[in-house]
mmCIF file of C-alpha atoms and ligand atoms in Angstrom:
data_model
loop_
_atom_site.group_PDB
_atom_site.id
_atom_site.type_symbol
_atom_site.label_atom_id
_atom_site.label_comp_id
_atom_site.label_asym_id
_atom_site.label_seq_id
_atom_site.Cartn_x
_atom_site.Cartn_y
_atom_site.Cartn_z
ATOM 1 C CA MET A 1 206.603 238.293 175.451
ATOM 2 C CA THR A 2 205.701 239.162 179.016
ATOM 3 C CA ALA A 3 201.908 238.508 179.148
ATOM 4 C CA THR A 4 200.945 235.011 180.294
ATOM 5 C CA PRO A 5 199.284 232.975 177.550
ATOM 6 C CA PRO A 6 195.831 231.460 178.102
ATOM 7 C CA ASP A 7 195.873 227.861 179.348
ATOM 8 C CA ILE A 8 194.577 225.970 176.284
ATOM 9 C CA VAL A 9 193.173 222.476 176.856
ATOM 10 C CA ARG A 10 192.713 221.260 173.280
ATOM 11 C CA CYS A 11 191.490 222.009 169.804
ATOM 12 C CA ALA A 12 187.717 221.846 170.049
ATOM 13 C CA TYR A 13 185.871 222.936 166.912
ATOM 14 C CA LEU A 14 186.268 224.292 163.398
ATOM 15 C CA GLU A 15 183.740 226.480 161.632
ATOM 16 C CA LEU A 16 183.564 225.711 157.899
ATOM 17 C CA VAL A 17 181.794 227.950 155.408
ATOM 18 C CA VAL A 18 180.240 225.733 152.754
ATOM 19 C CA SER A 19 178.558 226.590 149.462
ATOM 20 C CA ASP A 20 175.824 223.902 149.534
ATOM 21 C CA LEU A 21 174.628 222.922 153.001
ATOM 22 C CA ALA A 22 172.715 219.859 151.775
ATOM 23 C CA ALA A 23 175.749 218.492 149.885
ATOM 24 C CA SER A 24 177.989 219.037 152.917
ATOM 25 C CA ARG A 25 175.444 217.422 155.230
ATOM 26 C CA GLU A 26 175.283 214.402 152.977
ATOM 27 C CA PHE A 27 179.106 214.087 153.093
ATOM 28 C CA TYR A 28 179.670 214.651 156.815
ATOM 29 C CA VAL A 29 176.524 212.999 158.185
ATOM 30 C CA ASP A 30 175.369 210.375 155.684
ATOM 31 C CA VAL A 31 178.770 209.259 154.445
ATOM 32 C CA LEU A 32 181.126 209.913 157.396
ATOM 33 C CA GLY A 33 178.589 209.486 160.185
ATOM 34 C CA LEU A 34 179.224 212.604 162.255
ATOM 35 C CA VAL A 35 176.419 213.214 164.755
ATOM 36 C CA VAL A 36 174.068 216.191 164.364
ATOM 37 C CA THR A 37 173.731 218.114 167.643
ATOM 38 C CA GLU A 38 171.588 220.914 166.206
ATOM 39 C CA GLU A 39 170.686 222.223 162.757
ATOM 40 C CA ASN A 40 168.673 224.834 160.920
ATOM 41 C CA GLY A 41 168.551 226.128 157.349
ATOM 42 C CA HIS A 42 171.841 228.038 157.737
ATOM 43 C CA GLU A 43 174.055 226.026 160.077
ATOM 44 C CA ILE A 44 174.646 222.430 161.120
ATOM 45 C CA HIS A 45 176.487 221.614 164.358
ATOM 46 C CA LEU A 46 178.194 218.242 164.313
ATOM 47 C CA ARG A 47 180.196 216.164 166.771
ATOM 48 C CA ALA A 48 182.142 212.946 166.924
ATOM 49 C CA LEU A 49 180.682 209.970 168.830
ATOM 50 C CA GLU A 50 182.800 210.357 171.995
ATOM 51 C CA GLU A 51 182.416 214.132 172.260
ATOM 52 C CA PHE A 52 180.488 215.674 175.154
ATOM 53 C CA ILE A 53 180.743 219.349 174.146
ATOM 54 C CA HIS A 54 178.153 220.769 171.798
ATOM 55 C CA HIS A 55 180.098 220.456 168.559
ATOM 56 C CA ASN A 56 183.407 219.804 166.822
ATOM 57 C CA LEU A 57 182.395 221.081 163.405
ATOM 58 C CA VAL A 58 180.064 223.825 162.227
ATOM 59 C CA LEU A 59 178.901 223.823 158.625
ATOM 60 C CA ARG A 60 177.662 227.301 157.779
ATOM 61 C CA LYS A 61 176.174 228.230 154.423
ATOM 62 C CA GLY A 62 178.063 231.053 152.757
ATOM 63 C CA PRO A 63 178.936 232.483 149.374
ATOM 64 C CA GLU A 64 182.479 231.027 149.121
ATOM 65 C CA PRO A 65 184.044 228.028 150.854
ATOM 66 C CA ALA A 66 186.291 229.165 153.708
ATOM 67 C CA ILE A 67 187.227 228.689 157.349
ATOM 68 C CA ALA A 68 185.641 231.131 159.803
ATOM 69 C CA ALA A 69 187.046 229.940 163.145
ATOM 70 C CA PHE A 70 189.544 227.596 164.799
ATOM 71 C CA GLY A 71 188.054 226.991 168.259
ATOM 72 C CA PHE A 72 190.176 226.079 171.301
ATOM 73 C CA ARG A 73 188.882 225.217 174.754
ATOM 74 C CA VAL A 74 190.646 226.916 177.699
ATOM 75 C CA ARG A 75 190.943 225.451 181.207
ATOM 76 C CA ASN A 76 188.572 227.785 183.069
ATOM 77 C CA PRO A 77 186.575 230.994 182.462
ATOM 78 C CA CYS A 78 189.392 233.236 183.796
ATOM 79 C CA GLU A 79 191.561 232.115 180.907
ATOM 80 C CA LEU A 80 189.355 234.219 178.624
ATOM 81 C CA ASP A 81 190.734 237.303 180.381
ATOM 82 C CA ALA A 82 194.224 235.883 179.885
ATOM 83 C CA ALA A 83 193.540 235.347 176.170
ATOM 84 C CA GLU A 84 192.221 238.862 175.770
ATOM 85 C CA ALA A 85 195.229 240.414 177.568
ATOM 86 C CA TYR A 86 197.675 238.215 175.682
ATOM 87 C CA TYR A 87 196.420 239.112 172.222
ATOM 88 C CA ARG A 88 195.991 242.772 173.225
ATOM 89 C CA ALA A 89 199.694 242.837 174.106
ATOM 90 C CA LEU A 90 200.434 241.378 170.656
ATOM 91 C CA GLY A 91 198.417 244.167 169.071
ATOM 92 C CA CYS A 92 195.845 241.834 167.517
ATOM 93 C CA GLU A 93 192.246 242.581 166.641
ATOM 94 C CA ILE A 94 190.045 241.056 169.369
ATOM 95 C CA ARG A 95 186.293 240.650 169.745
ATOM 96 C CA ARG A 96 184.895 239.339 173.005
ATOM 97 C CA GLU A 97 181.413 238.004 172.356
ATOM 98 C CA PRO A 98 178.711 236.986 174.844
ATOM 99 C CA ALA A 99 177.315 233.492 175.399
ATOM 100 C CA GLY A 100 175.150 232.435 172.474
ATOM 101 C CA PHE A 101 177.151 234.310 169.844
ATOM 102 C CA ARG A 102 178.262 230.797 168.893
ATOM 103 C CA THR A 103 175.421 228.279 169.224
ATOM 104 C CA GLY A 104 176.047 226.003 172.210
ATOM 105 C CA ILE A 105 179.137 227.969 173.322
ATOM 106 C CA GLY A 106 179.469 230.450 176.230
ATOM 107 C CA GLU A 107 181.478 233.646 176.134
ATOM 108 C CA VAL A 108 184.122 233.586 173.409
ATOM 109 C CA VAL A 109 187.261 235.620 172.770
ATOM 110 C CA ARG A 110 187.800 235.906 169.022
ATOM 111 C CA VAL A 111 191.100 237.116 167.637
ATOM 112 C CA LEU A 112 192.811 237.489 164.308
ATOM 113 C CA ASP A 113 196.141 236.115 165.488
ATOM 114 C CA PRO A 114 199.568 237.453 164.469
ATOM 115 C CA LEU A 115 199.753 234.876 161.670
ATOM 116 C CA GLY A 116 196.331 235.943 160.332
ATOM 117 C CA PHE A 117 194.259 232.977 161.532
ATOM 118 C CA PRO A 118 190.831 233.410 163.169
ATOM 119 C CA TYR A 119 191.497 231.713 166.514
ATOM 120 C CA GLU A 120 188.863 231.708 169.243
ATOM 121 C CA PHE A 121 188.822 230.647 172.880
ATOM 122 C CA PHE A 122 185.948 229.506 175.109
ATOM 123 C CA TYR A 123 185.357 227.611 178.314
ATOM 124 C CA ASP A 124 181.607 227.439 178.910
ATOM 125 C CA VAL A 125 179.815 225.101 176.544
ATOM 126 C CA ALA A 126 176.597 223.095 176.436
ATOM 127 C CA HIS A 127 177.166 219.468 177.373
ATOM 128 C CA VAL A 128 175.492 216.881 175.169
ATOM 129 C CA PRO A 129 175.300 213.083 175.503
ATOM 130 C CA ARG A 130 178.642 211.372 174.999
ATOM 131 C CA LEU A 131 177.679 208.421 172.796
ATOM 132 C CA THR A 132 180.667 206.296 173.804
ATOM 133 C CA TRP A 133 178.566 203.365 175.044
ATOM 134 C CA GLN A 134 175.909 203.617 172.324
ATOM 135 C CA TYR A 135 177.509 200.991 170.153
ATOM 136 C CA GLU A 136 174.306 200.540 168.217
ATOM 137 C CA LEU A 137 175.096 203.959 166.707
ATOM 138 C CA TYR A 138 178.611 203.029 165.625
ATOM 139 C CA GLY A 139 179.176 202.098 162.017
ATOM 140 C CA ALA A 140 182.250 200.290 160.765
ATOM 141 C CA GLY A 141 183.846 203.674 160.026
ATOM 142 C CA ALA A 142 182.895 205.317 163.325
ATOM 143 C CA ILE A 143 184.532 208.711 163.916
ATOM 144 C CA VAL A 144 185.082 209.155 167.633
ATOM 145 C CA ARG A 145 187.002 212.413 168.238
ATOM 146 C CA LEU A 146 188.263 215.637 166.736
ATOM 147 C CA ASP A 147 192.037 215.203 166.684
ATOM 148 C CA HIS A 148 193.754 218.279 165.183
ATOM 149 C CA PHE A 149 193.921 221.204 162.816
ATOM 150 C CA ASN A 150 196.667 221.791 160.256
ATOM 151 C CA GLN A 151 197.451 225.331 159.087
ATOM 152 C CA VAL A 152 199.387 226.524 156.037
ATOM 153 C CA TYR A 153 201.741 229.399 156.754
ATOM 154 C CA PRO A 154 204.711 230.732 154.762
ATOM 155 C CA ASP A 155 207.263 231.053 157.567
ATOM 156 C CA VAL A 156 207.145 227.908 159.689
ATOM 157 C CA VAL A 157 209.911 229.120 162.017
ATOM 158 C CA ALA A 158 208.091 232.367 162.862
ATOM 159 C CA GLY A 159 204.784 230.495 163.162
ATOM 160 C CA ALA A 160 206.358 227.947 165.486
ATOM 161 C CA THR A 161 207.698 230.702 167.732
ATOM 162 C CA TYR A 162 204.189 232.160 168.021
ATOM 163 C CA LEU A 163 202.635 228.768 168.871
ATOM 164 C CA GLU A 164 205.372 227.843 171.347
ATOM 165 C CA ASP A 165 204.988 231.228 173.096
ATOM 166 C CA LEU A 166 201.255 230.474 173.242
ATOM 167 C CA GLY A 167 202.084 227.343 175.236
ATOM 168 C CA PHE A 168 202.065 224.629 172.589
ATOM 169 C CA LYS A 169 204.859 222.091 172.760
ATOM 170 C CA ARG A 170 206.544 221.010 169.561
ATOM 171 C CA THR A 171 206.424 217.246 169.072
ATOM 172 C CA GLU A 172 207.849 216.719 165.561
ATOM 173 C CA ASP A 173 209.181 218.699 162.608
ATOM 174 C CA ILE A 174 210.567 218.297 159.064
ATOM 175 C CA ARG A 175 213.783 220.114 158.226
ATOM 176 C CA ASP A 176 216.832 219.975 155.984
ATOM 177 C CA ASP A 177 220.548 220.272 156.562
ATOM 178 C CA ASP A 178 220.490 223.913 155.457
ATOM 179 C CA GLY A 179 218.329 224.865 158.429
ATOM 180 C CA VAL A 180 215.036 225.165 156.501
ATOM 181 C CA THR A 181 211.934 224.042 158.413
ATOM 182 C CA TYR A 182 209.182 222.725 156.137
ATOM 183 C CA ALA A 183 206.527 221.691 158.682
ATOM 184 C CA ALA A 184 206.064 221.332 162.446
ATOM 185 C CA TRP A 185 203.563 219.761 164.856
ATOM 186 C CA PHE A 186 202.326 221.257 168.172
ATOM 187 C CA ALA A 187 200.370 219.803 171.085
ATOM 188 C CA ARG A 188 198.436 220.953 174.139
ATOM 189 C CA LYS A 189 196.689 217.619 174.811
ATOM 190 C CA ASP A 190 198.800 214.507 175.232
ATOM 191 C CA THR A 191 198.845 213.395 171.581
ATOM 192 C CA VAL A 192 201.149 214.399 168.722
ATOM 193 C CA HIS A 193 199.188 217.568 167.973
ATOM 194 C CA ASP A 194 196.334 219.951 168.327
ATOM 195 C CA THR A 195 197.593 221.913 165.355
ATOM 196 C CA ALA A 196 200.443 221.837 162.874
ATOM 197 C CA LEU A 197 202.079 224.217 160.441
ATOM 198 C CA THR A 198 202.670 223.260 156.837
ATOM 199 C CA GLY A 199 204.930 225.609 154.890
ATOM 200 C CA GLY A 200 203.207 227.295 151.943
ATOM 201 C CA ALA A 201 201.279 230.340 150.809
ATOM 202 C CA GLY A 202 199.135 231.354 153.736
ATOM 203 C CA PRO A 203 197.444 231.825 156.080
ATOM 204 C CA ARG A 204 195.197 228.976 154.870
ATOM 205 C CA MET A 205 193.714 225.866 156.474
ATOM 206 C CA HIS A 206 195.351 222.647 155.306
ATOM 207 C CA HIS A 207 193.026 220.149 156.983
ATOM 208 C CA VAL A 208 190.997 219.221 160.015
ATOM 209 C CA ALA A 209 191.475 215.689 161.364
ATOM 210 C CA PHE A 210 189.040 213.337 163.048
ATOM 211 C CA ALA A 211 190.015 210.153 164.870
ATOM 212 C CA THR A 212 188.723 206.622 164.611
ATOM 213 C CA HIS A 213 189.575 203.911 167.151
ATOM 214 C CA GLU A 214 191.123 201.483 164.716
ATOM 215 C CA LYS A 215 192.920 201.226 161.385
ATOM 216 C CA HIS A 216 190.167 199.026 159.965
ATOM 217 C CA ASN A 217 187.657 201.855 160.478
ATOM 218 C CA ILE A 218 189.684 203.894 157.976
ATOM 219 C CA LEU A 219 189.817 201.007 155.501
ATOM 220 C CA TYR A 220 186.045 200.697 155.751
ATOM 221 C CA ILE A 221 185.633 204.391 154.903
ATOM 222 C CA CYS A 222 187.719 203.781 151.744
ATOM 223 C CA ASP A 223 185.605 200.767 150.781
ATOM 224 C CA LYS A 224 182.401 202.691 151.445
ATOM 225 C CA LEU A 225 183.495 205.619 149.270
ATOM 226 C CA GLY A 226 184.327 203.147 146.497
ATOM 227 C CA ALA A 227 180.953 201.440 146.845
ATOM 228 C CA LEU A 228 179.210 204.811 146.636
ATOM 229 C CA ARG A 229 181.293 205.624 143.510
ATOM 230 C CA ARG A 230 182.824 208.499 145.424
ATOM 231 C CA SER A 231 186.436 207.372 145.333
ATOM 232 C CA ASP A 232 187.295 210.782 143.899
ATOM 233 C CA ALA A 233 186.815 212.144 147.436
ATOM 234 C CA ILE A 234 189.996 210.254 148.402
ATOM 235 C CA GLU A 235 193.041 212.488 147.909
ATOM 236 C CA ARG A 236 195.881 210.688 149.705
ATOM 237 C CA GLY A 237 196.192 207.363 151.493
ATOM 238 C CA PRO A 238 195.227 205.216 153.230
ATOM 239 C CA GLY A 239 198.658 204.835 154.726
ATOM 240 C CA ARG A 240 200.816 205.181 157.765
ATOM 241 C CA HIS A 241 202.508 208.490 158.497
ATOM 242 C CA GLY A 242 206.169 208.705 159.402
ATOM 243 C CA VAL A 243 205.579 211.869 161.418
ATOM 244 C CA SER A 244 203.131 210.957 164.256
ATOM 245 C CA ASN A 245 203.160 207.225 163.327
ATOM 246 C CA ALA A 246 199.385 207.525 162.832
ATOM 247 C CA PHE A 247 197.367 205.641 160.235
ATOM 248 C CA TYR A 248 195.714 208.123 157.883
ATOM 249 C CA LEU A 249 193.398 208.986 154.996
ATOM 250 C CA TYR A 250 192.795 212.413 153.400
ATOM 251 C CA LEU A 251 189.454 213.254 151.855
ATOM 252 C CA ARG A 252 188.193 216.348 150.089
ATOM 253 C CA ASP A 253 184.654 217.478 151.011
ATOM 254 C CA PRO A 254 182.178 218.791 148.383
ATOM 255 C CA ASP A 255 183.796 222.269 148.580
ATOM 256 C CA GLY A 256 187.352 220.898 148.501
ATOM 257 C CA HIS A 257 187.981 221.389 152.238
ATOM 258 C CA ARG A 258 190.449 218.695 153.264
ATOM 259 C CA ILE A 259 189.531 216.249 156.043
ATOM 260 C CA GLU A 260 191.926 213.738 157.547
ATOM 261 C CA ILE A 261 190.809 210.530 159.184
ATOM 262 C CA TYR A 262 193.522 209.608 161.673
ATOM 263 C CA THR A 263 194.201 206.940 164.273
ATOM 264 C CA GLN A 264 196.790 205.591 166.680
ATOM 265 C CA ASP A 265 199.442 208.230 167.213
ATOM 266 C CA TYR A 266 201.423 208.141 170.473
ATOM 267 C CA TYR A 267 201.461 209.648 173.971
ATOM 268 C CA THR A 268 203.362 212.934 174.329
ATOM 269 C CA GLY A 269 202.291 214.115 177.796
ATOM 270 C CA ASP A 270 205.595 214.112 179.679
ATOM 271 C CA PRO A 271 207.279 217.518 179.995
ATOM 272 C CA ASP A 272 210.473 216.192 178.436
ATOM 273 C CA ASN A 273 208.735 214.411 175.541
ATOM 274 C CA PRO A 274 211.476 214.151 172.866
ATOM 275 C CA VAL A 275 210.999 216.160 169.656
ATOM 276 C CA VAL A 276 211.279 213.986 166.550
ATOM 277 C CA THR A 277 213.000 215.707 163.614
ATOM 278 C CA TRP A 278 212.715 214.234 160.116
ATOM 279 C CA ASP A 279 214.943 215.003 157.141
ATOM 280 C CA VAL A 280 212.845 216.432 154.294
ATOM 281 C CA HIS A 281 214.704 214.032 151.973
ATOM 282 C CA ASP A 282 213.619 210.942 153.936
ATOM 283 C CA ASN A 283 211.063 209.215 151.687
ATOM 284 C CA GLN A 284 209.370 207.704 154.754
ATOM 285 C CA ARG A 285 208.756 210.949 156.655
ATOM 286 C CA ARG A 286 205.201 211.564 155.385
ATOM 287 C CA ASP A 287 204.367 208.001 154.395
ATOM 288 C CA TRP A 288 206.092 205.241 156.300
ATOM 289 C CA TRP A 289 205.606 202.882 153.343
ATOM 290 C CA GLY A 290 207.365 205.300 151.012
ATOM 291 C CA HIS A 291 204.377 206.325 148.885
ATOM 292 C CA ALA A 292 204.740 209.690 147.161
ATOM 293 C CA VAL A 293 202.601 212.586 148.342
ATOM 294 C CA VAL A 294 200.252 213.837 145.594
ATOM 295 C CA PRO A 295 200.996 217.436 144.493
ATOM 296 C CA SER A 296 197.471 218.690 145.353
ATOM 297 C CA TRP A 297 198.175 217.813 148.999
ATOM 298 C CA TYR A 298 200.982 220.386 148.961
ATOM 299 C CA THR A 299 199.271 223.057 146.872
ATOM 300 C CA ASP A 300 195.594 223.116 147.831
ATOM 301 C CA ALA A 301 194.201 224.577 151.038
ATOM 302 C CA SER A 302 191.168 226.519 152.283
ATOM 303 C CA THR A 303 190.853 230.319 152.546
ATOM 304 C CA VAL A 304 190.613 231.669 156.090
ATOM 305 C CA LEU A 305 188.349 234.590 157.041
ATOM 306 C CA ASP A 306 189.058 237.576 159.271
ATOM 307 C CA LEU A 307 186.709 238.627 162.095
ATOM 308 C CA ASP A 308 184.459 240.468 159.612
ATOM 309 C CA GLY A 309 184.219 237.391 157.390
ATOM 310 C CA GLU A 310 186.539 238.750 154.716
ATOM 311 C CA PRO A 311 189.236 236.513 153.173
ATOM 312 C CA VAL A 312 192.685 237.036 154.725
ATOM 313 C CA PRO A 313 195.215 237.951 151.997
ATOM 314 C CA LEU A 314 197.922 235.393 151.268
ATOM 315 C CA ARG A 315 201.668 235.722 151.526
ATOM 316 C CA GLU A 316 203.891 233.405 149.463
ATOM 317 C CA ARG A 317 206.494 231.139 151.058
ATOM 318 C CA GLU A 318 210.002 232.527 150.545
ATOM 319 C CA GLN A 319 211.965 229.474 151.675
ATOM 320 C CA PRO A 320 212.265 226.335 149.472
ATOM 321 C CA ARG A 321 208.980 224.424 149.064
ATOM 322 C CA GLU A 322 208.837 220.819 150.207
ATOM 323 C CA MET A 323 207.211 219.619 146.980
ATOM 324 C CA ASP A 324 209.986 221.197 144.928
ATOM 325 C CA VAL A 325 212.726 219.514 146.914
ATOM 326 C CA THR A 326 211.064 216.104 147.166
ATOM 327 C CA ILE A 327 208.880 215.458 144.115
ATOM 328 C CA GLY A 328 210.548 214.478 140.871
ATOM 329 C CA ALA A 329 214.132 213.643 140.139
ATOM 330 C CA ASP A 330 215.791 215.835 142.734
ATOM 331 C CA GLY A 331 218.388 213.138 143.292
ATOM 332 C CA PHE A 332 218.568 213.737 147.046
ATOM 333 C CA SER A 333 215.661 211.840 148.554
ATOM 334 C CA TYR A 334 216.385 208.438 149.983
ATOM 335 C CA THR A 335 214.880 205.404 151.603
ATOM 336 C CA ARG A 336 218.183 204.385 153.210
ATOM 337 C CA LYS A 337 220.239 207.463 153.944
ATOM 338 C CA ASP A 338 223.565 205.787 153.399
ATOM 339 C CA ASP A 339 222.560 204.686 149.882
ATOM 340 C CA THR A 340 223.273 208.291 148.935
ATOM 341 C CA ALA A 341 226.408 208.615 151.035
ATOM 342 C CA GLU A 342 229.087 206.048 151.753
ATOM 343 C CA GLY A 343 226.941 203.005 150.918
ATOM 344 C CA PHE A 344 224.029 201.273 152.584
ATOM 345 C CA LYS A 345 224.772 199.290 155.717
ATOM 346 C CA VAL A 346 222.184 196.748 156.805
ATOM 347 C CA GLY A 347 220.426 197.613 160.055
ATOM 348 C CA ASN A 348 221.819 201.104 160.502
ATOM 349 C CA GLN A 349 218.554 202.964 160.158
ATOM 350 C CA LEU A 350 216.876 203.272 163.524
HETATM 351 O O1 4SX B 401 202.418 213.724 156.172
HETATM 352 S S1 4SX B 401 202.956 213.568 157.546
HETATM 353 O O2 4SX B 401 203.402 212.170 157.803
HETATM 354 O O3 4SX B 401 204.076 214.475 157.774
HETATM 355 C C1 4SX B 401 201.680 213.939 158.647
HETATM 356 C C2 4SX B 401 200.624 214.690 158.206
HETATM 357 C C3 4SX B 401 201.702 213.432 159.934
HETATM 358 C C4 4SX B 401 200.623 213.658 160.773
HETATM 359 C C5 4SX B 401 199.547 214.381 160.318
HETATM 360 O O4 4SX B 401 198.442 214.617 161.064
HETATM 361 C C6 4SX B 401 199.575 214.905 159.039
HETATM 362 O O5 4SX B 401 198.483 215.575 158.620
HETATM 363 FE FE1 FE2 B 402 197.008 215.785 160.040
#
């Protein structure tokens, strides 16, 4: 790759296609407390409390639930030219759209990337009040930032090469001794990730994650869902991740789109930030307390749309699937590695 990639600042917004706008509004606004920047009968633009750009999430009414765009902010307007040239060199379909094509957003370069995801890049954006000091607006489950996307793709190694060429730095991954990579995490901002790849039939969207300040905010969201008799929206967690060390909760929205509530990962901003590699057979990699991952978390994900709004066809994963090698009596997963080898030795783990 000779073209210079665009200088990406961070993941910025996701556009969700939803089947029932009122039901989605109730979930994201009334239950989770995201802030409405702007809305009409077709689209709702939402943001987290600390955000100053127009939106982090668009809910758009459509025939089938899907993901229409993964939005990334670039460092300055010239980076749009860089994005266009970069994806042109890769032979991708590109549409450069004028300001206002996306409500609240300036000029945007839309691409269907080499993996088949609808990525888009923008710099100019309407600024809106950052509600950081408006504590009277914070509930006990206050969502303060967009944190990351997570994408399902069959070939994590090839996907990682694309993202690393695009300027993302790998922070963590899950592998096995046979050289299979099951998942990997990639950052532009100084946290564990802006996006991640989960191995599986794809391209699909696995989840979009929003951050709270504190762990207790996540526990409150669980209690609130229980009180509302909506505990069936909880898919996985609450818990603490091994990868990222963050505290987490996964929810499913009224269309089944997966949302993660996430807090307290670690700083990754130094250029020589060490990559953390986890063994796929380590029972603590995805849940530090050793809880099993529910099968739906591995199998279910959202359709992604191409630039014309048509579903992108799926390709199956050819390498071993994480759920097949870790769920059930595979005999290889461990809590203490040496329990499966030459015997457990106290204190030899970290
Ligand atoms: O399940 S994992 O602990 O691997 C994990 C999943 C870590 C961080 C995430 O954001 C995530 O979605
Ligand atoms: Fe996540």
